[in-house]
Structures are given as C-alpha cells and as structure tokens.
Coordinates of N, CA and C in Angstrom, one line a residue:
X667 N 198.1 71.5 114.3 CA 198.6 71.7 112.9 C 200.1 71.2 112.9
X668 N 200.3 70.3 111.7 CA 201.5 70.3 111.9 C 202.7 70.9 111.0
X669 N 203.5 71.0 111.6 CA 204.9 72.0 111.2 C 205.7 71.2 110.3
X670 N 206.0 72.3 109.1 CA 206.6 71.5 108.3 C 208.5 72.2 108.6
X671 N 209.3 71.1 108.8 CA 210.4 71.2 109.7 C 211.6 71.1 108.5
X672 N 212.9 72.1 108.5 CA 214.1 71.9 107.6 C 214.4 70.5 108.2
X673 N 215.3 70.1 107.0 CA 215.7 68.9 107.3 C 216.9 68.6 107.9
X674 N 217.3 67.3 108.2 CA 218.7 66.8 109.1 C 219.7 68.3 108.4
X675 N 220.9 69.0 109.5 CA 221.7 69.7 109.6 C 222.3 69.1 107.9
X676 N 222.8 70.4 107.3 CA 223.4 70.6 106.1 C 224.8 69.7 106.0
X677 N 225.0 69.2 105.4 CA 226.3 68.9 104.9 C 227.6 69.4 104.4
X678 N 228.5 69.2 104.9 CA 229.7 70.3 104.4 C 229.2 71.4 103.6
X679 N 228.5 72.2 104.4 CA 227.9 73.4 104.8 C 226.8 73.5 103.6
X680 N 226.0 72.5 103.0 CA 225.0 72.9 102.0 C 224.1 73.2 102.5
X681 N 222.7 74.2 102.1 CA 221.8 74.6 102.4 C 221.0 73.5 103.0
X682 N 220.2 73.4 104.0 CA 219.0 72.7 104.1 C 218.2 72.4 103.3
X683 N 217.1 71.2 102.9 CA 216.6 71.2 101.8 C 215.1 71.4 102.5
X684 N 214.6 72.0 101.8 CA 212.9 72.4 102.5 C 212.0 72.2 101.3
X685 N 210.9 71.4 102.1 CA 209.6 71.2 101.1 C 208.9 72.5 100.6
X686 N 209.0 73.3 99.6 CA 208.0 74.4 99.8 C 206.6 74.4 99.6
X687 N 206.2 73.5 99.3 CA 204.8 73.3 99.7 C 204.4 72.7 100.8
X688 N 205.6 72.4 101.6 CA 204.5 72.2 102.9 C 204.7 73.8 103.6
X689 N 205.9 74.6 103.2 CA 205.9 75.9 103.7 C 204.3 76.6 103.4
X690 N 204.0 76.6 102.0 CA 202.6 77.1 101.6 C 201.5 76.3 102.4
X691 N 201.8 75.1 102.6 CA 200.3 74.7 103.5 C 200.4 75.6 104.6
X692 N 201.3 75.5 105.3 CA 201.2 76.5 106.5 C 200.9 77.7 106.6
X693 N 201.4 78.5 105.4 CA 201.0 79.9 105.3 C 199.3 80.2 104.6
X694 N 199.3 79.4 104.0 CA 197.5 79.5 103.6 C 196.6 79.1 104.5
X695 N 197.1 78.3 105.7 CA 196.5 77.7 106.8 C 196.5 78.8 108.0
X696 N 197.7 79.3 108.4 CA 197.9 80.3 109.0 C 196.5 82.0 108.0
X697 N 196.7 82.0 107.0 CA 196.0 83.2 106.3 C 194.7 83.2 106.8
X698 N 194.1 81.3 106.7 CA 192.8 81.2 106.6 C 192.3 81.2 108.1
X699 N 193.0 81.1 108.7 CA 192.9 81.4 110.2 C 192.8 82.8 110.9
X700 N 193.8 83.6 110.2 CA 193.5 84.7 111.1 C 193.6 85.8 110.2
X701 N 193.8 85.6 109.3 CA 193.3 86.9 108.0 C 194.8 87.1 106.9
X702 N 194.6 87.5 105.3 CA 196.1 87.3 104.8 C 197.0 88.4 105.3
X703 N 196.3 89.7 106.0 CA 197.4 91.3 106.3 C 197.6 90.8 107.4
X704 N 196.9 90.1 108.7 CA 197.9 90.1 109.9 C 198.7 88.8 109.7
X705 N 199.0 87.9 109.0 CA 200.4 87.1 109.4 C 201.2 87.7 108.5
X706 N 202.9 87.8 109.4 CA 203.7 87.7 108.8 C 204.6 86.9 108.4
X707 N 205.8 87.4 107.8 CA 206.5 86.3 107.1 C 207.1 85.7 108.4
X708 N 207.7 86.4 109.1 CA 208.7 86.0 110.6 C 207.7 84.7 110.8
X709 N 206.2 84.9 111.1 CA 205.3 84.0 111.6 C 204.8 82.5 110.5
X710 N 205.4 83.2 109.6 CA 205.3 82.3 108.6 C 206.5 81.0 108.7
X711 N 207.6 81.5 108.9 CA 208.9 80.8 109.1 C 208.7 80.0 110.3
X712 N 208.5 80.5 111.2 CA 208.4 79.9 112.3 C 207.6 78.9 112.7
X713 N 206.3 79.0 112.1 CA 205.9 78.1 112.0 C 205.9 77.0 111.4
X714 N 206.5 77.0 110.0 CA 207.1 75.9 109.3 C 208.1 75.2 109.8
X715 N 209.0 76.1 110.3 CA 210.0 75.4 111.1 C 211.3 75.9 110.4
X716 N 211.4 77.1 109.5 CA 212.2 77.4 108.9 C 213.0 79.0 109.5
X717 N 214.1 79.4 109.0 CA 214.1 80.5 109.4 C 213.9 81.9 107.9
X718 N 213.6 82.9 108.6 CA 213.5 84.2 107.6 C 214.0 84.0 106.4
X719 N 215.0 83.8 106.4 CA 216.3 83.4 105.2 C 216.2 82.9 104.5
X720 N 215.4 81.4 105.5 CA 215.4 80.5 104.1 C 213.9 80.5 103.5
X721 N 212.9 81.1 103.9 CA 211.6 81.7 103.7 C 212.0 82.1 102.5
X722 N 213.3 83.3 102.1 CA 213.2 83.7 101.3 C 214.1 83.4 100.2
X723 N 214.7 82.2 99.7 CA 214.9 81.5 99.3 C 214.1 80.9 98.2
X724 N 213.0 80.6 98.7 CA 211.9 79.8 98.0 C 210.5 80.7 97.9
X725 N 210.6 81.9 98.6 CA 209.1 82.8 98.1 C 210.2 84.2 98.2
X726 N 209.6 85.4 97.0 CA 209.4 86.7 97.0 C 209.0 87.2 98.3
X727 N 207.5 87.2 98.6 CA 207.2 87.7 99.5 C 206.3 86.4 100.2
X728 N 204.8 87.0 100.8 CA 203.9 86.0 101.2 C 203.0 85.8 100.5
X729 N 202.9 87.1 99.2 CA 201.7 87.2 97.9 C 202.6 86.1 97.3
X730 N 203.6 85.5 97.4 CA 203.9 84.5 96.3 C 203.6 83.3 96.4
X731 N 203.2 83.0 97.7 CA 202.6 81.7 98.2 C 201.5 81.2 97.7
X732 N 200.9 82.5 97.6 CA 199.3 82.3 96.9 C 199.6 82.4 95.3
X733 N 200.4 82.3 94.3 CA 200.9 82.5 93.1 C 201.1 80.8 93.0
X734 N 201.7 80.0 94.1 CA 202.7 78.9 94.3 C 201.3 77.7 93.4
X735 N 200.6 77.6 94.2 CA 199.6 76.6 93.3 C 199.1 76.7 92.1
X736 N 199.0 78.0 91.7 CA 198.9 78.2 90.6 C 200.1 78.0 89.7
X737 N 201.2 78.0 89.3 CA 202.4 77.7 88.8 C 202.3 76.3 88.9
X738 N 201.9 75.1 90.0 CA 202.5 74.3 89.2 C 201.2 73.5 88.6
X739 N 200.0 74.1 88.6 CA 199.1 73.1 88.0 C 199.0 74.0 86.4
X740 N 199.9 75.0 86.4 CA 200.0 75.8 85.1 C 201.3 74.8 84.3
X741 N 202.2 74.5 85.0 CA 203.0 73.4 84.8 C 202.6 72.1 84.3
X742 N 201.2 71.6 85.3 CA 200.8 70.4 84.9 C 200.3 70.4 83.5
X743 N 199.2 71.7 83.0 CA 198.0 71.8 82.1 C 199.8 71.6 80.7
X744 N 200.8 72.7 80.8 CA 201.8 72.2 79.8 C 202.3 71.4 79.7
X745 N 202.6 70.5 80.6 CA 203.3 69.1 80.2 C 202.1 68.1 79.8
X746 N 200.7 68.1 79.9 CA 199.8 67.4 79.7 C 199.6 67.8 78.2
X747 N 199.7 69.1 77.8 CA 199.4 69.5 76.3 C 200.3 68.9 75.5
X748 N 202.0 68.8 76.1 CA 202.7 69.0 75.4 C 202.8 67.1 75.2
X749 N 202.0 66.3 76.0 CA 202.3 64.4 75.5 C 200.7 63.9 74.8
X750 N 200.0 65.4 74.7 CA 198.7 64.9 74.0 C 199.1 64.7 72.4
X751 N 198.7 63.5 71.9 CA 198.4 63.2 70.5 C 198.3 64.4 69.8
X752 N 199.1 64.8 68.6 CA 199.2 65.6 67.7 C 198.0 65.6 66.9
X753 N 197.5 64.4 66.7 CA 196.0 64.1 65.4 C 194.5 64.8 66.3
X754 N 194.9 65.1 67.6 CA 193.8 65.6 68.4 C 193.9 67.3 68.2
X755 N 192.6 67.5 67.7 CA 192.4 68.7 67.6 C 192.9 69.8 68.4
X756 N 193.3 71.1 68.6 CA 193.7 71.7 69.1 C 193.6 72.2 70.5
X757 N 192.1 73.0 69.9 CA 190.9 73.3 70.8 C 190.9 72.2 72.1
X758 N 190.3 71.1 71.9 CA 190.2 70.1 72.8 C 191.3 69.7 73.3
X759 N 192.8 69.7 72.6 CA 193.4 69.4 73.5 C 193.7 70.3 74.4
X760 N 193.4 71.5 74.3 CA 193.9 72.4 75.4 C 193.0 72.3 76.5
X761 N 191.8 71.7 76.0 CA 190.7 71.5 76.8 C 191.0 70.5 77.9
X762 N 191.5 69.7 77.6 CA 191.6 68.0 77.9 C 192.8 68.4 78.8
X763 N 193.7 69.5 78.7 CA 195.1 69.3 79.2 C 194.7 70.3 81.1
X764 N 193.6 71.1 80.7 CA 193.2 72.1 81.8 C 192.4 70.7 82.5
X765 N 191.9 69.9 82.2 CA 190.7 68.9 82.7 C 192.3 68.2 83.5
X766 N 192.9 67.3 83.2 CA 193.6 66.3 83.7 C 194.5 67.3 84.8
X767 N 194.6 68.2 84.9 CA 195.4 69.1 85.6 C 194.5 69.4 87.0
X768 N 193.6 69.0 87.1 CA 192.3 69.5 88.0 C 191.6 68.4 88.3
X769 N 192.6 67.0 88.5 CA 191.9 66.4 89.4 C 192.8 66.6 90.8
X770 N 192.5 66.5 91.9 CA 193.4 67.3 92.9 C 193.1 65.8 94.2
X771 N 194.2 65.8 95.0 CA 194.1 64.5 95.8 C 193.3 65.7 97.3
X772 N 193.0 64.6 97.8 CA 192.3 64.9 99.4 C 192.9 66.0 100.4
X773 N 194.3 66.0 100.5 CA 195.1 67.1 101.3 C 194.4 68.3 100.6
X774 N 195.4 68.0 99.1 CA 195.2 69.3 97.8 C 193.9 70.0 98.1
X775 N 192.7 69.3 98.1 CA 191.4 69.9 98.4 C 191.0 70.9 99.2
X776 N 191.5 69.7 100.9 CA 191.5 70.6 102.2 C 192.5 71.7 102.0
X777 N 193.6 72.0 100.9 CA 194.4 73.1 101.3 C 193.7 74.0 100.2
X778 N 193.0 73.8 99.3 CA 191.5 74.9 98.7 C 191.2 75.5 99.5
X779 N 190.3 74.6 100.1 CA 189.6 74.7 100.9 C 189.9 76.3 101.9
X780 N 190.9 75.8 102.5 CA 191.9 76.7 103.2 C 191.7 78.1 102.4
X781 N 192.8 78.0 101.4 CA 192.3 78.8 100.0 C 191.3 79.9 100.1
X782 N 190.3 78.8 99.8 CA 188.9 79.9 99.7 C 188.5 80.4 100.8
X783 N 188.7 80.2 102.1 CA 188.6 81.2 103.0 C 189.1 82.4 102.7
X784 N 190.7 82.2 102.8 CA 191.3 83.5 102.1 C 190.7 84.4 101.5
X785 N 190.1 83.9 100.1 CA 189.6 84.8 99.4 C 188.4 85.1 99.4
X786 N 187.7 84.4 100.3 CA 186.3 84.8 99.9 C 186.1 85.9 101.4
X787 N 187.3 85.6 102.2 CA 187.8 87.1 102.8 C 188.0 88.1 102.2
X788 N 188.7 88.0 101.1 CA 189.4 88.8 100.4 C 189.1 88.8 99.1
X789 N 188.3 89.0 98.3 CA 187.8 88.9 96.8 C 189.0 90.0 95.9
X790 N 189.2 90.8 96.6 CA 190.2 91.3 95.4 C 191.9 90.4 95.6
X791 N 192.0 89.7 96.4 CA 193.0 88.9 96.8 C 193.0 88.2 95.0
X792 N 192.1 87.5 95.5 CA 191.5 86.6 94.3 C 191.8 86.7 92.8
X793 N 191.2 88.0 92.6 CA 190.8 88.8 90.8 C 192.4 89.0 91.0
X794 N 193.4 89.5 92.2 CA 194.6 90.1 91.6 C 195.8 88.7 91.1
X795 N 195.5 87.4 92.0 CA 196.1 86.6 91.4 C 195.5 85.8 90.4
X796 N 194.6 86.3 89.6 CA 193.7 85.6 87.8 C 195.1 86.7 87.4
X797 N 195.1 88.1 87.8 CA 195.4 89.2 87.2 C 196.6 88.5 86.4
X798 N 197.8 88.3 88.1 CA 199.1 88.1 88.1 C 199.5 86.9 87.4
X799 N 198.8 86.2 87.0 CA 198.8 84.5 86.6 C 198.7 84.9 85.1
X800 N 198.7 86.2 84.2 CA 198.6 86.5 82.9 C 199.7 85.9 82.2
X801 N 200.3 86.3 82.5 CA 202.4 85.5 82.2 C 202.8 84.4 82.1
X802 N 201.2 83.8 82.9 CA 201.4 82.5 82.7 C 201.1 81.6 81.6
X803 N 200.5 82.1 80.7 CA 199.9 81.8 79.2 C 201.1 82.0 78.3
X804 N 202.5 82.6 78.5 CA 203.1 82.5 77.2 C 203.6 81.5 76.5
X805 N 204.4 80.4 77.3 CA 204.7 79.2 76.7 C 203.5 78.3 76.1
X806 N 202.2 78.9 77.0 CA 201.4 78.0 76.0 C 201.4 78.0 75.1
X807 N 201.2 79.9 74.9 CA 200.7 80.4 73.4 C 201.8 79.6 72.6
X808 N 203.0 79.8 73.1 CA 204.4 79.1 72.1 C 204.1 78.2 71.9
X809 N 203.6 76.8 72.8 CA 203.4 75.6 72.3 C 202.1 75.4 71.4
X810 N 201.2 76.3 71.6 CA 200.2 76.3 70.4 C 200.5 76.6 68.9
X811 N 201.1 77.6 69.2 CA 201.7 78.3 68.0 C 202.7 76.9 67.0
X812 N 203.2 76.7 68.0 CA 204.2 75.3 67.0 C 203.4 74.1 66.7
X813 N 202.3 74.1 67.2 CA 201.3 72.6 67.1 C 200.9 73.4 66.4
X814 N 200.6 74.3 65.8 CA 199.6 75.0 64.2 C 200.2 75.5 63.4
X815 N 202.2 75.5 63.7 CA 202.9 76.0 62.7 C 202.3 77.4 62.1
X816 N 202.2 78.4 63.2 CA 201.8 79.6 62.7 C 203.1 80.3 63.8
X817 N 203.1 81.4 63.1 CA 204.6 82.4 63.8 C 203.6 83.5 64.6
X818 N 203.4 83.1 66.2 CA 202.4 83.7 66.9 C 202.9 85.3 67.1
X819 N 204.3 85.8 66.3 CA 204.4 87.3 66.7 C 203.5 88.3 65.3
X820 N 203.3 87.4 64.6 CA 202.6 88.1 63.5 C 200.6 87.5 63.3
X821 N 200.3 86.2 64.1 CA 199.5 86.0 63.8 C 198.9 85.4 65.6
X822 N 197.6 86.4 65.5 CA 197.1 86.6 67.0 C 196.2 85.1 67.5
X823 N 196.5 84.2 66.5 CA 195.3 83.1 66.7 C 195.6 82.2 67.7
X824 N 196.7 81.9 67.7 CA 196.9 80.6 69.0 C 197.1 81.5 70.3
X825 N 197.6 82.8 70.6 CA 197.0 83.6 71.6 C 195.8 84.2 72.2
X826 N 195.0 84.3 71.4 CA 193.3 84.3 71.5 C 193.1 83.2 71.7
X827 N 193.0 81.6 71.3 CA 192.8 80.5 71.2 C 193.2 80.3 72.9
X828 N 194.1 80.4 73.4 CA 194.8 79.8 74.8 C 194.2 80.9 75.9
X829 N 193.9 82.4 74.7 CA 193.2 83.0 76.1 C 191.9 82.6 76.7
X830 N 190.9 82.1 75.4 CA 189.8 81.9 75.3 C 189.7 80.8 76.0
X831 N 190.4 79.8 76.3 CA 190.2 78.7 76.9 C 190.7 78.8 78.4
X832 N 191.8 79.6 78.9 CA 191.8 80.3 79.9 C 190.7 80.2 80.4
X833 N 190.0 81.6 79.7 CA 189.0 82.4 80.5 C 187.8 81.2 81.0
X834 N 187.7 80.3 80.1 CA 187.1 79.3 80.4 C 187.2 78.6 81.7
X835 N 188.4 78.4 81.9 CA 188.8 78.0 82.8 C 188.9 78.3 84.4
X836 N 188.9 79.7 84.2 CA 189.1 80.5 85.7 C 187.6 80.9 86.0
X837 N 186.7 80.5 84.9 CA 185.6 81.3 85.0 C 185.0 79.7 86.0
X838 N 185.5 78.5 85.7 CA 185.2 77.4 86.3 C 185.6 77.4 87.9
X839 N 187.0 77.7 87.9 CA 187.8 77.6 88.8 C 186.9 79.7 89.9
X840 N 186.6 80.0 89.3 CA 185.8 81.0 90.2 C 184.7 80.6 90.9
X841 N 183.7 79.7 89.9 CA 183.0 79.4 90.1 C 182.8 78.4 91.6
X842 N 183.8 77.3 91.6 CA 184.0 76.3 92.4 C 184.6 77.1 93.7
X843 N 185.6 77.6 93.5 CA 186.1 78.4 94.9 C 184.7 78.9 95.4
X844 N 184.2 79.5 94.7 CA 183.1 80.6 95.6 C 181.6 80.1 95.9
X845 N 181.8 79.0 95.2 CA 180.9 77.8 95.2 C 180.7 77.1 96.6
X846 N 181.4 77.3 97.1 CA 181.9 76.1 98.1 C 181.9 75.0 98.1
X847 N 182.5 74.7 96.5 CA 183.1 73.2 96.1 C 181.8 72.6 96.1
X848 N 180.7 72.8 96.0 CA 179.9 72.1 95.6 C 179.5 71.2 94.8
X849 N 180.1 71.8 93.7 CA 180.0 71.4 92.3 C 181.6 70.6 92.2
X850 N 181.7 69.6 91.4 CA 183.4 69.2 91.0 C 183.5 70.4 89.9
X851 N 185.0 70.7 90.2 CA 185.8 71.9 89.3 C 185.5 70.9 87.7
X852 N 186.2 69.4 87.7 CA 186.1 69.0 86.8 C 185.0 69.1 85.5
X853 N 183.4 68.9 86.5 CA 182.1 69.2 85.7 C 182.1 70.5 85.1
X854 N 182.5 71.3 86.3 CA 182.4 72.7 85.5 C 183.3 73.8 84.3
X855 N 184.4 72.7 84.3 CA 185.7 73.0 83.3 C 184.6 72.4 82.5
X856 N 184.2 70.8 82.1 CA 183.6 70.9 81.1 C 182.2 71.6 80.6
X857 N 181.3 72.1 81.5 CA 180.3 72.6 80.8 C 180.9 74.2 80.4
X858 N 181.8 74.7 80.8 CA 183.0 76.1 80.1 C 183.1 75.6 79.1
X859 N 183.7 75.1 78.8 CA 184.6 74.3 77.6 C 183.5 74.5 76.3
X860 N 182.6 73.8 76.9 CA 181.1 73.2 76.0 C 181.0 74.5 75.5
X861 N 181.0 75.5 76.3 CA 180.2 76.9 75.9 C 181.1 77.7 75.2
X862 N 181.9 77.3 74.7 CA 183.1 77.7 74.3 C 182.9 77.5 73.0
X863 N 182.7 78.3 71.5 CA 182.9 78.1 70.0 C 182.6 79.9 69.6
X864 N 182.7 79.4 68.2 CA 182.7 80.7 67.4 C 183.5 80.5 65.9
X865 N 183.7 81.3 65.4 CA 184.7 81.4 64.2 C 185.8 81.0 64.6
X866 N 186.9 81.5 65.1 CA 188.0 81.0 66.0 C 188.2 79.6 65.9
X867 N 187.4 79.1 66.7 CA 187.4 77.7 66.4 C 187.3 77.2 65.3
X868 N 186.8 77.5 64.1 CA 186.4 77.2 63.1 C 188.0 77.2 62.3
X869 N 188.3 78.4 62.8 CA 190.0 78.7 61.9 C 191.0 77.6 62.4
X870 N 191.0 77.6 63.9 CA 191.9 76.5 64.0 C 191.6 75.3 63.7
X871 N 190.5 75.0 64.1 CA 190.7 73.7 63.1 C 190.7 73.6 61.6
X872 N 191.2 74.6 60.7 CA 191.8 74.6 59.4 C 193.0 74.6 59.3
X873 N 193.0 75.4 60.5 CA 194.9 75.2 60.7 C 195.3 74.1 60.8
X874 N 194.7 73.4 62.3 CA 195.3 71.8 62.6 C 195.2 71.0 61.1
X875 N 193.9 70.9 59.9 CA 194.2 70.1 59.4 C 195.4 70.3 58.5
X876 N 196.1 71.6 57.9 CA 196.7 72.4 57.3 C 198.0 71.8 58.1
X877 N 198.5 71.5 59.3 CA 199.2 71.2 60.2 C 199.8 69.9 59.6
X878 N 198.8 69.1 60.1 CA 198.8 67.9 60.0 C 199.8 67.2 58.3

C-alpha cells in the first residue's frame, strides 16, 4: 500500500501541506483490513506519513473520515444544482444534480469498495453516517427554496422536496454498497428517482411555473 507522505519541510515555518484524501484512503483501507474499532488514529498518522497533530488538523476524530466522502460529493450534487438551467424543472434538477455527482473514477470505486467492507462489517456504522449526513440538506433546502422563491421557514415544501429526493438517493446508494456494486449506482439513482411522485411534485411544479 502506498503511504500518503507530508510534503517537502515547511517554509518560514508554515504548516506542511497534506492531501486529506489520501489520509482517508489510508484510513478506510487500514478499517477495511482489520476492522473500524481496532485502528487507531496514532496508526492512522503513521501510516499516512503524517504526525498525530497534523491528523488533527484536517479530521475530528477517525468517524470523520468516514463523513469525508460524503461532504464532498454533497458539495458536488450543490454546485451541479446550483449551474443547472433555471427553465428545468425543479424536481429533475435535483435529480439530475445527485446523478452527475455519482459518476466516480476507478481509484474512487476501489476506495468504495474498501468502504463497503467497512460497513457491511459494520451495518450500524453505515445507518449512523445516512443519520449524521442530515445537516447536510440545509443549503440545499436554501437553494431550493430561492429557485421557487418560497421563504422555506414558513413553508415546508422545498424541504420535503430535497428530503424526498434524498431518500431516493441513499436508498440507491444502500442499495449498491450492499449490492456489491453490481448494479451501476447511476441506474439505480434513476430507477429511485422514477419511483419518486405524488402531490408534492405536483405543487412544485406550480411553483417553478409561478417562479419562472
């Protein structure tokens, strides 16, 4: 395996600069090897090539590592929402923004992969970061809410709307983990999606035209 190493000695005494995703390859690689309660952080650092210190720098604990992929492809799905075409329906774009966020390159895969060892070790591992990843819906709701010009503290629709498509989502993303990738994440975001209507949808798209 290889170690991911701080870089060339600091400069008039600046911190080291460190990749933290290759720190997380290590540590989910290390988890999936020998279980997530027996590695520690010391073994975490060390392995990367970093020290204690700067470990904590860039993670809380070693439950944050596993939080780490999730943040930035929650990143990706917002900046994808937020350069989607305004005249595109709501619904679908939230759809469309979870889809383009979930195509994942060859390492990314193998470090799932990795991943789902972890948790299919550990299933409540799993359910507690869907749990902890809740917080991670607010700026959507916000950017929903201003793409339908509704004031989301008095009206629950673009937060039901972003949960509902959520749940969609992780219900895909459960599926594939425990799957063992069998299936592309991508197919199965869309047949969620598919299965996805009601009234709800019916409202927002009165809103978007009302928007518009």
């Amino acid at each position: 395996m290889s170690n991911s190493r701080e870089s060339s000695p600091s400069v008039r005494g600046r911190p080291r600069s460190v990749d933290p995703g290759a720190v997380e390859s290590v540590a989910i690689r290390l988890f999936a090897e020998r279980g997530y309660d027996a590695v520690t952080i010391e073994e975490i650092a060390r392995a990367a090539g970093i020290s204690r210190r700067t470990f904590f720098r860039y993670f809380n604990d070693k439950y944050d590592i596993l939080l780490a992929a999730g943040r930035r492809r929650y990143g990706l799905v917002c900046k994808a929402f937020a350069e989607l075409d305004a005249d595109e329906d709501t619904f679908h774009a939230l759809c469309e923004s979870f889809l383009s966020a979930s195509h994942f390159e060859r390492t990314e895969t193998e470090l799932l992969q990795a991943g789902r060892a972890v948790f299919t070790a550990n299933p409540v591992l799993f359910e507690r970061t869907i749990s902890d990843a809740e917080g991670m819906g607010e700026q959507l709701t916000q950017m929903v809410g201003k793409r339908l010009n509704i004031d989301i503290t008095q009206d629950l629709r673009a937060d039901l709307l972003v949960r509902l498509v959520r749940a969609g989502a992780q219900t895909a993303q459960r599926r594939w983990i425990f799957g063992n990738f069998e299936q592309s994440l991508v197919d199965l975001l869309e047949a969620s999606f598919a299965l996805l209507a009601g009234p709800l949808l019916s409202e927002v798209a009165d809103l978007d035209a009302q928007a518009r």
